[in-house]
Amino acid sequence: MTAPARLDGETLLRWSRRAVAELASRRREINELNVFPVPDADTGSNMAHTMSAALAEAEKLDDGATAPAVAAALATGAVKGARGNSGLVLSQVLRGLAEAAGRGELDGTAVAEALRIALVLVDRAISEPVEGTVITVLRAAGIAAAEQSELADVVRAAVAAARTALAQTPSQLKALRDAGVVDAGGRGFVILLESLAEELAGAEAPEVPAPESHGRPAYLEVMCHVAGTDLAALEEHLSAMGDSLVLACDGEDAAGVHIHTRAAGEVIEALFAAGAVTALRLEVLPEQAQTPRRAVIAVTPAGPVADLYREAGAAVVTPPAPEGDDDIVSAIARTVRTSGADEVILLPNGLLNHRELVSVERAGHAFEQEITLLPTARLLSGIAALAVHDPGQPVGVAAYVMQEAAAGMRTAVLVRAESARLTPAGPCARDDVLVLEGETVTAVAEDVAEAVESTCRRLLSAGGEQVSLLLHESVEVDELELAERLGVEVMAFPAGDIDELVEIGVE
C-alpha cells in the first residue's frame, strides 16, 4: 500500500478511532507510569477519555467532511471533554492540528507545522512547564518532523524522535528516575504518533476494550470549560488558588480549565463569575499531592534565633561544636537528605566559608537533590529572605525574590574588641565596641546603646522604615524609646549567646 501524501477527513477519523482504541487498551500501562506531577495513576484514563470526547465530536459531522472540519471538531471535543492535566495537553495538540489544517492541505509539511504549533500552545497552557514530561517529547517530535517533507517520512521521524526523547525523561525528572519509569503523558503522546504511523501504513485497527474505573482519595481537581472571559485575568486569579493550573485555550475568550486545589469552592465561584461554565467536574486526588517538594534550610546558632527560623517555616542546622566529630557540611547534607525535598533553598547566613559552600553544593548532586544557595551574609538577611518565600513559585523565581529581599536588608554588627589596635575607624581599646559593616570596622564606641543608635542612624540615612535587632543575652535595648528617637519602627529579638553583641538590620 502506498502511503497517502496528505491527511483527508476520513483518514483523520480513522486515525482518531485507532488512537482511541490504543489509548483505551493501554490505559493501565500508562496509569502505572503516572508519578508526576501527582502520582494519582490516571494519565492513561484521562488521555483515553479526552481522545474519546474528541472523536465523539468529530463523529457528529456529515459523511465526507473535510480535513479542516474534522480537525476542528476533534480540537473542540478535546477541549470541552478534557480530563486532567494530560487531557488538556492532548487538547492543545489537537488544536495545533486544527490550526495547521485551517491553513491548507494536511501534507507532511503541515503535520510538522501542527507539531510546532502544538508545542507553543502546550507551553502557553501550562503555568509551570517542566522538562522531562510530554513537553520534551513533543518538542523532539516537532524538531525531527521539520527535517522531512513527505507525510510518511514526517510521521516516522516524529515517532522515532519521540521514542528517544521519552526514554530520556527519567534523566531529566527526579520523580521519574526514583520510580524507574518514563513520563506517562509522553508515553501517551508517543502512542498517538504510533497510531498515525500505523494508519498511514494500513495496519489493522485494534478493538476498543471495555472501560475501567479507578478511585482517588482527598485533595480536589477542578475541571471545566469556560467561555466569554478574559483569559489572562482568569489565569492570574486562579493561580493563587492552587497548583497544576492549565488553561487550554479554545479561541480568544474560551478555554478548558484544570487546577488542583484545596479551595474548590472559591475556584468554582471565580469561574462562574468569569464567564459561562460548562462540563464542570470535580475529582479527588491522593494525599501525596499535599506533600511539599521544597525545603528551606537555614544555618543558624542554636537558641532563640533558630526558633525564629523554625517558626517562619525553615529547617534549621546549627554549626556543630568545633571539638566534636561532626562538621557543618555533613550536618547540612543529612538535613537535605532527610527533608525528602527535591528542591532545597539554603540560607548560609554568613556561617559557611567558601570551601563549605562548595562542598554543600556537591553534596546535593550526590543525593540528586537541587540545592540553591542564597547569598545571605547575616542572620537578619536570611530572615528577610525567608519572609518572602513563596512555595507556589518555581524555585528559580522564589530564590530570585528572596535574594532581592536579602540584598535590601542593610546590616551591621557590634562586637567587642579583643585587644587594643588601630582600625579603619581609628584606635580602639580592649573591650571597646566595634561596628562592622561587611568585614570593615566603620565605628568605635565605648557604650553599646550609643553604638546601636548611631549605627541605626547611619544605616537609615540611605532610607528605611524598620529596624530589626538581634540582641546577645547580655545586651538590653529599650526598643520603644529607640523607635521614638529614630522615628521608625524597631523590632528587637533576644538571640541568646550569639557571637555578636548586636546585629542590626534596616529595610
Short mmCIF file of C-alpha atoms in Angstrom, two decimals:
data_model
loop_
_atom_site.label_atom_id
_atom_site.label_comp_id
_atom_site.label_asym_id
_atom_site.label_seq_id
_atom_site.Cartn_x
_atom_site.Cartn_y
_atom_site.Cartn_z
CA MET A 1 0.00 0.00 0.00
CA THR A 2 1.29 3.44 -0.97
CA ALA A 3 1.14 5.90 1.92
CA PRO A 4 -1.08 8.93 1.24
CA ALA A 5 0.57 12.26 0.56
CA ARG A 6 -1.88 14.13 2.76
CA LEU A 7 -4.44 13.55 5.51
CA ASP A 8 -8.05 13.92 4.41
CA GLY A 9 -11.10 13.98 6.64
CA GLU A 10 -11.73 10.23 6.51
CA THR A 11 -8.09 9.42 7.30
CA LEU A 12 -8.21 11.72 10.33
CA LEU A 13 -11.34 9.95 11.55
CA ARG A 14 -9.75 6.51 11.12
CA TRP A 15 -6.63 7.70 12.95
CA SER A 16 -8.79 9.08 15.78
CA ARG A 17 -10.66 5.78 16.15
CA ARG A 18 -7.35 3.91 16.17
CA ALA A 19 -5.89 6.32 18.74
CA VAL A 20 -8.94 5.92 21.00
CA ALA A 21 -8.62 2.14 20.79
CA GLU A 22 -4.89 2.16 21.50
CA LEU A 23 -5.17 4.56 24.44
CA ALA A 24 -8.04 2.57 25.91
CA SER A 25 -6.26 -0.76 25.55
CA ARG A 26 -3.08 0.66 27.12
CA ARG A 27 -4.79 2.73 29.78
CA ARG A 28 -3.45 0.62 32.64
CA GLU A 29 0.09 0.67 31.24
CA ILE A 30 0.10 4.49 31.12
CA ASN A 31 -1.61 4.83 34.51
CA GLU A 32 1.15 2.80 36.13
CA LEU A 33 3.76 5.24 34.79
CA ASN A 34 1.97 8.23 36.34
CA VAL A 35 4.18 9.64 39.13
CA PHE A 36 4.46 13.34 38.12
CA PRO A 37 3.20 15.95 38.93
CA VAL A 38 0.84 13.91 41.15
CA PRO A 39 1.10 10.11 41.47
CA ASP A 40 -2.64 9.60 41.01
CA ALA A 41 -2.46 6.83 38.37
CA ASP A 42 -4.92 8.48 35.99
CA THR A 43 -2.96 9.78 32.98
CA GLY A 44 -3.92 6.82 30.78
CA SER A 45 -7.57 7.07 31.78
CA ASN A 46 -7.60 10.83 31.24
CA MET A 47 -5.99 10.67 27.81
CA ALA A 48 -8.33 7.87 26.70
CA HIS A 49 -11.35 9.84 27.93
CA THR A 50 -10.20 13.06 26.24
CA MET A 51 -9.49 11.39 22.90
CA SER A 52 -12.88 9.68 23.09
CA ALA A 53 -14.55 13.05 23.64
CA ALA A 54 -12.67 14.44 20.63
CA LEU A 55 -13.76 11.54 18.44
CA ALA A 56 -17.39 11.82 19.61
CA GLU A 57 -17.46 15.44 18.45
CA ALA A 58 -15.94 14.59 15.08
CA GLU A 59 -18.36 11.70 14.54
CA LYS A 60 -21.22 14.22 14.54
CA LEU A 61 -20.04 15.60 11.19
CA ASP A 62 -21.68 14.59 7.93
CA ASP A 63 -20.05 11.95 5.78
CA GLY A 64 -17.29 13.31 3.58
CA ALA A 65 -16.30 16.08 5.99
CA THR A 66 -13.06 17.82 5.05
CA ALA A 67 -9.81 17.54 6.98
CA PRO A 68 -10.15 21.10 8.40
CA ALA A 69 -13.67 20.33 9.61
CA VAL A 70 -12.67 17.04 11.24
CA ALA A 71 -9.56 18.55 12.84
CA ALA A 72 -11.58 21.47 14.21
CA ALA A 73 -14.19 19.09 15.65
CA LEU A 74 -11.50 16.94 17.25
CA ALA A 75 -9.98 20.04 18.90
CA THR A 76 -13.34 21.31 20.14
CA GLY A 77 -14.34 17.93 21.54
CA ALA A 78 -10.99 17.51 23.28
CA VAL A 79 -11.01 20.97 24.84
CA LYS A 80 -14.56 20.57 26.15
CA GLY A 81 -14.09 16.98 27.27
CA ALA A 82 -10.53 17.19 28.55
CA ARG A 83 -9.92 15.35 31.79
CA GLY A 84 -6.88 16.06 33.91
CA ASN A 85 -3.64 17.81 33.06
CA SER A 86 -2.73 15.25 30.42
CA GLY A 87 -6.14 15.60 28.75
CA LEU A 88 -5.77 19.33 28.47
CA VAL A 89 -2.30 18.91 26.97
CA LEU A 90 -3.79 16.47 24.43
CA SER A 91 -6.48 19.03 23.57
CA GLN A 92 -3.77 21.55 22.70
CA VAL A 93 -2.03 19.02 20.45
CA LEU A 94 -5.31 18.61 18.56
CA ARG A 95 -5.71 22.38 18.44
CA GLY A 96 -2.31 22.55 16.75
CA LEU A 97 -3.54 20.05 14.17
CA ALA A 98 -6.71 22.09 13.61
CA GLU A 99 -4.78 25.33 13.14
CA ALA A 100 -2.45 23.71 10.60
CA ALA A 101 -5.40 22.13 8.76
CA GLY A 102 -7.09 25.50 8.56
CA ARG A 103 -4.18 26.89 6.56
CA GLY A 104 -4.31 24.37 3.73
CA GLU A 105 -4.00 20.67 3.00
CA LEU A 106 -2.51 18.43 5.69
CA ASP A 107 0.59 17.20 3.88
CA GLY A 108 3.89 16.35 5.54
CA THR A 109 4.96 19.96 5.95
CA ALA A 110 1.62 20.85 7.50
CA VAL A 111 1.79 17.98 10.01
CA ALA A 112 5.27 19.13 11.05
CA GLU A 113 3.85 22.64 11.45
CA ALA A 114 1.00 21.21 13.53
CA LEU A 115 3.54 19.77 15.98
CA ARG A 116 5.32 23.12 16.19
CA ILE A 117 2.05 24.95 16.89
CA ALA A 118 1.07 22.32 19.44
CA LEU A 119 4.30 22.89 21.37
CA VAL A 120 3.61 26.63 21.54
CA LEU A 121 0.02 26.05 22.70
CA VAL A 122 1.00 23.49 25.33
CA ASP A 123 3.77 25.73 26.64
CA ARG A 124 1.29 28.60 26.98
CA ALA A 125 -1.38 26.43 28.59
CA ILE A 126 0.80 25.04 31.40
CA SER A 127 1.58 27.63 34.07
CA GLU A 128 4.85 25.90 35.08
CA PRO A 129 6.22 23.81 32.16
CA VAL A 130 8.66 21.11 33.26
CA GLU A 131 11.24 19.32 31.15
CA GLY A 132 11.19 15.54 31.25
CA THR A 133 7.46 15.50 30.52
CA VAL A 134 5.30 15.41 27.40
CA ILE A 135 6.65 18.88 26.51
CA THR A 136 10.12 17.43 25.98
CA VAL A 137 8.74 14.56 23.89
CA LEU A 138 6.56 16.90 21.81
CA ARG A 139 9.47 19.25 21.13
CA ALA A 140 11.71 16.40 19.95
CA ALA A 141 8.99 15.09 17.64
CA GLY A 142 8.43 18.53 16.14
CA ILE A 143 12.12 19.17 15.51
CA ALA A 144 12.61 15.81 13.77
CA ALA A 145 9.40 16.18 11.75
CA ALA A 146 10.51 19.56 10.42
CA GLU A 147 13.55 17.93 8.82
CA GLN A 148 11.32 15.87 6.47
CA SER A 149 8.76 16.79 3.82
CA GLU A 150 6.82 13.69 2.72
CA LEU A 151 3.95 12.81 5.06
CA ALA A 152 5.08 9.25 5.84
CA ASP A 153 8.66 10.40 6.42
CA VAL A 154 7.49 13.22 8.69
CA VAL A 155 5.45 10.86 10.85
CA ARG A 156 8.16 8.19 11.01
CA ALA A 157 10.76 10.81 12.04
CA ALA A 158 8.42 12.19 14.69
CA VAL A 159 7.78 8.72 16.11
CA ALA A 160 11.48 7.85 16.28
CA ALA A 161 12.44 11.15 17.93
CA ALA A 162 9.54 10.97 20.38
CA ARG A 163 10.52 7.44 21.44
CA THR A 164 14.11 8.54 22.02
CA ALA A 165 13.05 11.62 24.00
CA LEU A 166 10.64 9.54 26.07
CA ALA A 167 13.41 7.12 27.02
CA GLN A 168 15.47 10.08 28.28
CA THR A 169 12.77 11.61 30.51
CA PRO A 170 13.99 9.87 33.69
CA SER A 171 17.34 11.64 33.34
CA GLN A 172 15.53 14.99 33.39
CA LEU A 173 12.98 14.46 36.15
CA LYS A 174 13.86 13.06 39.55
CA ALA A 175 10.37 11.71 40.26
CA LEU A 176 10.61 9.51 37.17
CA ARG A 177 14.14 8.43 37.98
CA ASP A 178 13.22 7.44 41.54
CA ALA A 179 10.22 5.42 40.32
CA GLY A 180 12.12 3.82 37.43
CA VAL A 181 9.57 4.89 34.81
CA VAL A 182 9.25 7.17 31.80
CA ASP A 183 6.80 10.07 31.67
CA ALA A 184 3.19 8.90 31.42
CA GLY A 185 1.94 11.82 29.30
CA GLY A 186 4.90 11.44 26.97
CA ARG A 187 4.09 7.74 26.58
CA GLY A 188 0.52 8.61 25.64
CA PHE A 189 1.74 11.10 23.06
CA VAL A 190 4.06 8.51 21.53
CA ILE A 191 1.08 6.16 21.21
CA LEU A 192 -0.83 8.87 19.30
CA LEU A 193 2.06 9.25 16.86
CA GLU A 194 2.46 5.50 16.50
CA SER A 195 -1.25 5.22 15.76
CA LEU A 196 -0.90 7.77 12.97
CA ALA A 197 2.09 5.92 11.53
CA GLU A 198 0.14 2.64 11.62
CA GLU A 199 -2.86 4.26 9.94
CA LEU A 200 -0.68 5.59 7.13
CA ALA A 201 0.87 2.13 6.74
CA GLY A 202 -2.54 0.48 6.56
CA ALA A 203 -2.13 -1.65 9.69
CA GLU A 204 -5.19 -3.41 11.11
CA ALA A 205 -7.01 -1.29 13.68
CA PRO A 206 -7.32 -2.61 17.26
CA GLU A 207 -10.60 -3.15 19.07
CA VAL A 208 -11.70 -0.82 21.86
CA PRO A 209 -11.74 -2.64 25.23
CA ALA A 210 -14.37 -2.06 27.89
CA PRO A 211 -13.68 0.96 30.10
CA GLU A 212 -12.31 0.56 33.60
CA SER A 213 -12.77 2.77 36.62
CA HIS A 214 -10.49 3.85 39.44
CA GLY A 215 -10.91 5.78 42.63
CA ARG A 216 -8.94 8.55 44.29
CA PRO A 217 -8.86 9.92 47.85
CA ALA A 218 -8.73 13.62 49.02
CA TYR A 219 -7.47 16.96 47.51
CA LEU A 220 -9.63 18.30 44.67
CA GLU A 221 -9.07 18.57 40.95
CA VAL A 222 -11.44 21.07 39.27
CA MET A 223 -12.03 20.86 35.52
CA CYS A 224 -14.45 22.72 33.26
CA HIS A 225 -14.86 24.71 30.06
CA VAL A 226 -15.34 28.46 30.41
CA ALA A 227 -16.31 30.90 27.63
CA GLY A 228 -16.76 34.64 27.31
CA THR A 229 -13.97 35.52 29.71
CA ASP A 230 -10.71 37.45 29.96
CA LEU A 231 -8.29 34.51 29.96
CA ALA A 232 -5.29 36.46 31.22
CA ALA A 233 -7.26 37.84 34.17
CA LEU A 234 -8.72 34.41 34.91
CA GLU A 235 -5.28 32.79 34.93
CA GLU A 236 -3.94 35.45 37.29
CA HIS A 237 -6.94 35.00 39.60
CA LEU A 238 -6.78 31.20 39.70
CA SER A 239 -3.00 30.93 40.02
CA ALA A 240 -3.19 31.89 43.69
CA MET A 241 -5.83 29.26 44.44
CA GLY A 242 -3.95 26.05 43.68
CA ASP A 243 -1.34 24.35 41.53
CA SER A 244 -1.06 22.40 38.25
CA LEU A 245 -3.09 25.20 36.65
CA VAL A 246 -3.67 24.76 32.91
CA LEU A 247 -5.77 26.97 30.63
CA ALA A 248 -6.22 25.14 27.33
CA CYS A 249 -7.31 27.97 25.03
CA ASP A 250 -10.24 27.42 22.69
CA GLY A 251 -10.23 30.78 20.93
CA GLU A 252 -9.62 34.25 22.35
CA ASP A 253 -12.12 34.11 25.22
CA ALA A 254 -12.70 30.41 25.95
CA ALA A 255 -10.62 27.65 27.48
CA GLY A 256 -10.62 24.32 29.20
CA VAL A 257 -9.57 24.81 32.82
CA HIS A 258 -7.73 22.36 35.06
CA ILE A 259 -6.47 23.09 38.58
CA HIS A 260 -5.53 21.14 41.72
CA THR A 261 -6.80 23.00 44.77
CA ARG A 262 -7.82 22.85 48.40
CA ALA A 263 -10.21 25.75 47.79
CA ALA A 264 -12.57 24.25 45.23
CA GLY A 265 -15.49 26.44 46.33
CA GLU A 266 -13.52 29.62 45.70
CA VAL A 267 -12.29 28.31 42.36
CA ILE A 268 -15.82 27.46 41.21
CA GLU A 269 -17.15 30.86 42.32
CA ALA A 270 -14.34 32.57 40.39
CA LEU A 271 -15.08 30.51 37.28
CA PHE A 272 -18.80 31.29 37.27
CA ALA A 273 -18.06 34.97 37.90
CA ALA A 274 -15.62 34.98 34.97
CA GLY A 275 -17.82 33.55 32.22
CA ALA A 276 -20.11 30.77 31.00
CA VAL A 277 -19.07 27.50 32.64
CA THR A 278 -19.88 24.08 31.17
CA ALA A 279 -18.68 20.49 31.70
CA LEU A 280 -17.75 21.20 35.33
CA ARG A 281 -16.21 18.20 37.06
CA LEU A 282 -14.65 17.65 40.47
CA GLU A 283 -12.37 14.75 41.27
CA VAL A 284 -10.35 13.93 44.36
CA LEU A 285 -6.59 13.50 44.40
CA PRO A 286 -4.41 11.44 46.74
CA GLU A 287 -2.73 12.85 49.81
CA GLN A 288 0.66 12.79 48.04
CA ALA A 289 -0.42 15.95 46.22
CA GLN A 290 -0.21 17.78 49.55
CA THR A 291 3.41 16.85 50.26
CA PRO A 292 5.74 19.84 49.77
CA ARG A 293 8.55 19.28 47.32
CA ARG A 294 10.72 22.14 48.53
CA ALA A 295 12.54 22.81 51.79
CA VAL A 296 14.20 25.98 53.05
CA ILE A 297 17.17 25.20 55.29
CA ALA A 298 18.87 27.86 57.40
CA VAL A 299 22.25 27.73 59.14
CA THR A 300 21.83 29.48 62.49
CA PRO A 301 23.21 29.44 66.03
CA ALA A 302 21.26 27.31 68.48
CA GLY A 303 18.73 29.03 70.68
CA PRO A 304 16.18 31.80 70.09
CA VAL A 305 17.39 32.65 66.57
CA ALA A 306 16.95 29.04 65.47
CA ASP A 307 13.44 29.18 66.94
CA LEU A 308 12.69 32.31 64.87
CA TYR A 309 13.63 30.48 61.68
CA ARG A 310 11.64 27.38 62.62
CA GLU A 311 8.54 29.49 63.30
CA ALA A 312 8.93 31.02 59.85
CA GLY A 313 8.92 27.57 58.23
CA ALA A 314 12.62 26.77 57.78
CA ALA A 315 14.51 23.65 58.78
CA VAL A 316 17.48 24.62 60.93
CA VAL A 317 21.08 23.38 61.02
CA THR A 318 23.25 24.63 63.88
CA PRO A 319 27.05 24.54 63.49
CA PRO A 320 28.48 21.57 65.44
CA ALA A 321 30.90 22.22 68.29
CA PRO A 322 34.48 22.62 66.98
CA GLU A 323 35.75 19.84 69.26
CA GLY A 324 33.16 17.34 68.03
CA ASP A 325 33.45 14.67 65.34
CA ASP A 326 30.72 16.22 63.16
CA ASP A 327 31.13 19.03 60.66
CA ILE A 328 28.72 21.60 59.26
CA VAL A 329 28.73 20.19 55.72
CA SER A 330 27.75 16.73 56.92
CA ALA A 331 25.06 18.21 59.15
CA ILE A 332 23.56 20.14 56.22
CA ALA A 333 23.80 17.13 53.90
CA ARG A 334 21.90 14.99 56.41
CA THR A 335 19.19 17.62 56.75
CA VAL A 336 18.87 17.95 52.98
CA ARG A 337 18.68 14.19 52.58
CA THR A 338 16.14 13.61 55.33
CA SER A 339 13.96 16.52 54.18
CA GLY A 340 12.82 14.37 51.26
CA ALA A 341 12.62 17.54 49.15
CA ASP A 342 13.91 17.60 45.60
CA GLU A 343 14.32 21.41 45.76
CA VAL A 344 16.27 22.94 48.64
CA ILE A 345 16.97 26.62 49.27
CA LEU A 346 19.88 27.08 51.67
CA LEU A 347 20.39 30.23 53.74
CA PRO A 348 24.07 30.19 54.89
CA ASN A 349 23.67 33.43 56.90
CA GLY A 350 27.41 34.14 56.86
CA LEU A 351 28.19 30.97 58.82
CA LEU A 352 29.74 28.96 55.95
CA ASN A 353 33.08 29.65 54.30
CA HIS A 354 33.72 29.26 50.58
CA ARG A 355 35.02 25.69 50.86
CA GLU A 356 31.98 24.65 52.87
CA LEU A 357 29.62 26.23 50.35
CA VAL A 358 31.26 24.29 47.52
CA SER A 359 31.07 21.05 49.49
CA VAL A 360 27.38 21.56 50.31
CA GLU A 361 26.54 22.16 46.66
CA ARG A 362 28.37 18.99 45.61
CA ALA A 363 26.64 17.00 48.35
CA GLY A 364 23.33 17.94 46.74
CA HIS A 365 24.48 16.43 43.44
CA ALA A 366 25.47 13.22 45.20
CA PHE A 367 21.94 12.86 46.56
CA GLU A 368 20.38 14.11 43.30
CA GLN A 369 18.75 16.99 45.15
CA GLU A 370 18.89 20.50 43.75
CA ILE A 371 20.35 22.98 46.26
CA THR A 372 20.00 26.70 45.61
CA LEU A 373 22.45 28.75 47.70
CA LEU A 374 21.26 32.25 48.59
CA PRO A 375 23.90 34.89 49.44
CA THR A 376 22.60 35.72 52.92
CA ALA A 377 25.59 37.19 54.73
CA ARG A 378 23.85 37.84 58.06
CA LEU A 379 21.12 36.24 60.15
CA LEU A 380 18.74 39.15 59.55
CA SER A 381 19.34 38.90 55.79
CA GLY A 382 18.21 35.30 55.97
CA ILE A 383 15.09 36.24 57.95
CA ALA A 384 14.23 38.88 55.33
CA ALA A 385 14.63 36.30 52.57
CA LEU A 386 12.55 33.70 54.38
CA ALA A 387 9.74 36.21 54.93
CA VAL A 388 9.09 36.48 51.17
CA HIS A 389 9.49 32.81 50.24
CA ASP A 390 6.59 31.66 48.05
CA PRO A 391 6.49 27.85 47.77
CA GLY A 392 3.97 28.17 44.94
CA GLN A 393 6.55 29.75 42.64
CA PRO A 394 9.22 27.86 40.66
CA VAL A 395 12.38 27.56 42.72
CA GLY A 396 14.32 29.96 40.47
CA VAL A 397 11.67 32.66 40.80
CA ALA A 398 11.30 32.13 44.55
CA ALA A 399 15.07 32.31 45.04
CA TYR A 400 15.32 35.49 42.96
CA VAL A 401 12.69 37.25 45.09
CA MET A 402 14.32 36.01 48.30
CA GLN A 403 17.72 37.22 47.14
CA GLU A 404 16.29 40.67 46.42
CA ALA A 405 14.84 40.81 49.93
CA ALA A 406 18.14 39.76 51.48
CA ALA A 407 20.05 42.34 49.45
CA GLY A 408 17.57 45.01 50.53
CA MET A 409 18.37 44.40 54.21
CA ARG A 410 21.32 46.69 55.13
CA THR A 411 23.13 45.20 58.11
CA ALA A 412 25.83 45.87 60.67
CA VAL A 413 27.08 44.00 63.73
CA LEU A 414 28.51 45.16 67.04
CA VAL A 415 31.33 43.13 68.61
CA ARG A 416 33.79 43.53 71.49
CA ALA A 417 37.38 44.35 70.59
CA GLU A 418 39.61 41.51 71.78
CA SER A 419 42.66 43.77 72.06
CA ALA A 420 43.82 47.33 71.57
CA ARG A 421 44.61 48.04 67.94
CA LEU A 422 44.28 50.51 65.11
CA THR A 423 41.13 50.07 62.99
CA PRO A 424 39.93 51.81 59.80
CA ALA A 425 37.67 53.87 62.09
CA GLY A 426 40.50 54.83 64.46
CA PRO A 427 42.22 53.29 67.51
CA CYS A 428 40.32 51.05 69.90
CA ALA A 429 40.99 49.68 73.37
CA ARG A 430 40.31 46.18 74.59
CA ASP A 431 36.55 45.64 75.16
CA ASP A 432 35.58 48.70 73.09
CA VAL A 433 32.51 48.26 70.88
CA LEU A 434 33.40 47.83 67.20
CA VAL A 435 30.80 48.39 64.47
CA LEU A 436 31.32 46.19 61.40
CA GLU A 437 29.56 46.72 58.09
CA GLY A 438 30.56 43.77 55.99
CA GLU A 439 34.08 42.99 57.20
CA THR A 440 35.06 46.63 57.71
CA VAL A 441 35.13 48.45 61.06
CA THR A 442 33.17 51.67 60.48
CA ALA A 443 32.95 52.99 64.05
CA VAL A 444 34.40 52.55 67.53
CA ALA A 445 32.39 53.24 70.70
CA GLU A 446 32.55 52.64 74.44
CA ASP A 447 28.80 52.18 75.07
CA VAL A 448 26.64 49.56 73.38
CA ALA A 449 23.40 51.59 73.48
CA GLU A 450 25.10 54.63 71.92
CA ALA A 451 26.69 52.44 69.25
CA VAL A 452 23.31 50.88 68.41
CA GLU A 453 21.61 54.26 67.96
CA SER A 454 24.41 55.85 65.95
CA THR A 455 24.69 52.80 63.69
CA CYS A 456 20.94 52.76 63.11
CA ARG A 457 21.01 56.41 62.13
CA ARG A 458 23.85 55.81 59.68
CA LEU A 459 22.06 52.86 58.07
CA LEU A 460 18.77 54.82 57.92
CA SER A 461 20.46 57.71 56.14
CA ALA A 462 20.06 55.72 52.91
CA GLY A 463 16.36 55.22 53.62
CA GLY A 464 14.33 52.66 55.52
CA GLU A 465 11.16 52.19 57.52
CA GLN A 466 12.04 49.46 60.01
CA VAL A 467 14.96 48.50 62.21
CA SER A 468 15.44 44.90 63.38
CA LEU A 469 17.80 43.98 66.21
CA LEU A 470 19.18 40.61 67.31
CA LEU A 471 20.44 41.04 70.89
CA HIS A 472 23.03 38.98 72.72
CA GLU A 473 21.71 37.77 76.07
CA SER A 474 23.96 40.28 77.84
CA VAL A 475 22.51 43.28 75.96
CA GLU A 476 19.29 45.16 76.67
CA VAL A 477 17.76 47.81 74.40
CA ASP A 478 14.57 49.79 75.07
CA GLU A 479 13.00 49.36 71.64
CA LEU A 480 10.12 51.77 72.27
CA GLU A 481 12.48 54.57 73.29
CA LEU A 482 14.80 53.81 70.38
CA ALA A 483 11.87 53.81 67.95
CA GLU A 484 10.78 57.22 69.23
CA ARG A 485 14.28 58.64 68.87
CA LEU A 486 14.75 57.22 65.38
CA GLY A 487 11.24 57.88 64.10
CA VAL A 488 10.84 54.38 62.65
CA GLU A 489 9.54 51.00 63.80
CA VAL A 490 12.02 48.99 65.88
CA MET A 491 11.75 45.25 66.50
CA ALA A 492 14.20 43.66 68.96
CA PHE A 493 14.63 39.89 69.30
CA PRO A 494 16.59 38.05 72.01
CA ALA A 495 19.27 35.98 70.30
CA GLY A 496 20.84 34.06 73.17
CA ASP A 497 24.59 33.50 73.20
CA ILE A 498 25.37 34.63 69.65
CA ASP A 499 28.92 35.70 68.75
CA GLU A 500 27.99 39.37 68.27
CA LEU A 501 26.65 41.84 70.83
CA VAL A 502 24.00 43.11 68.42
CA GLU A 503 23.08 42.51 64.81
CA ILE A 504 21.25 45.43 63.19
CA GLY A 505 19.16 45.33 60.04
CA VAL A 506 17.42 48.20 58.24
CA GLU A 507 14.86 47.81 55.46
#
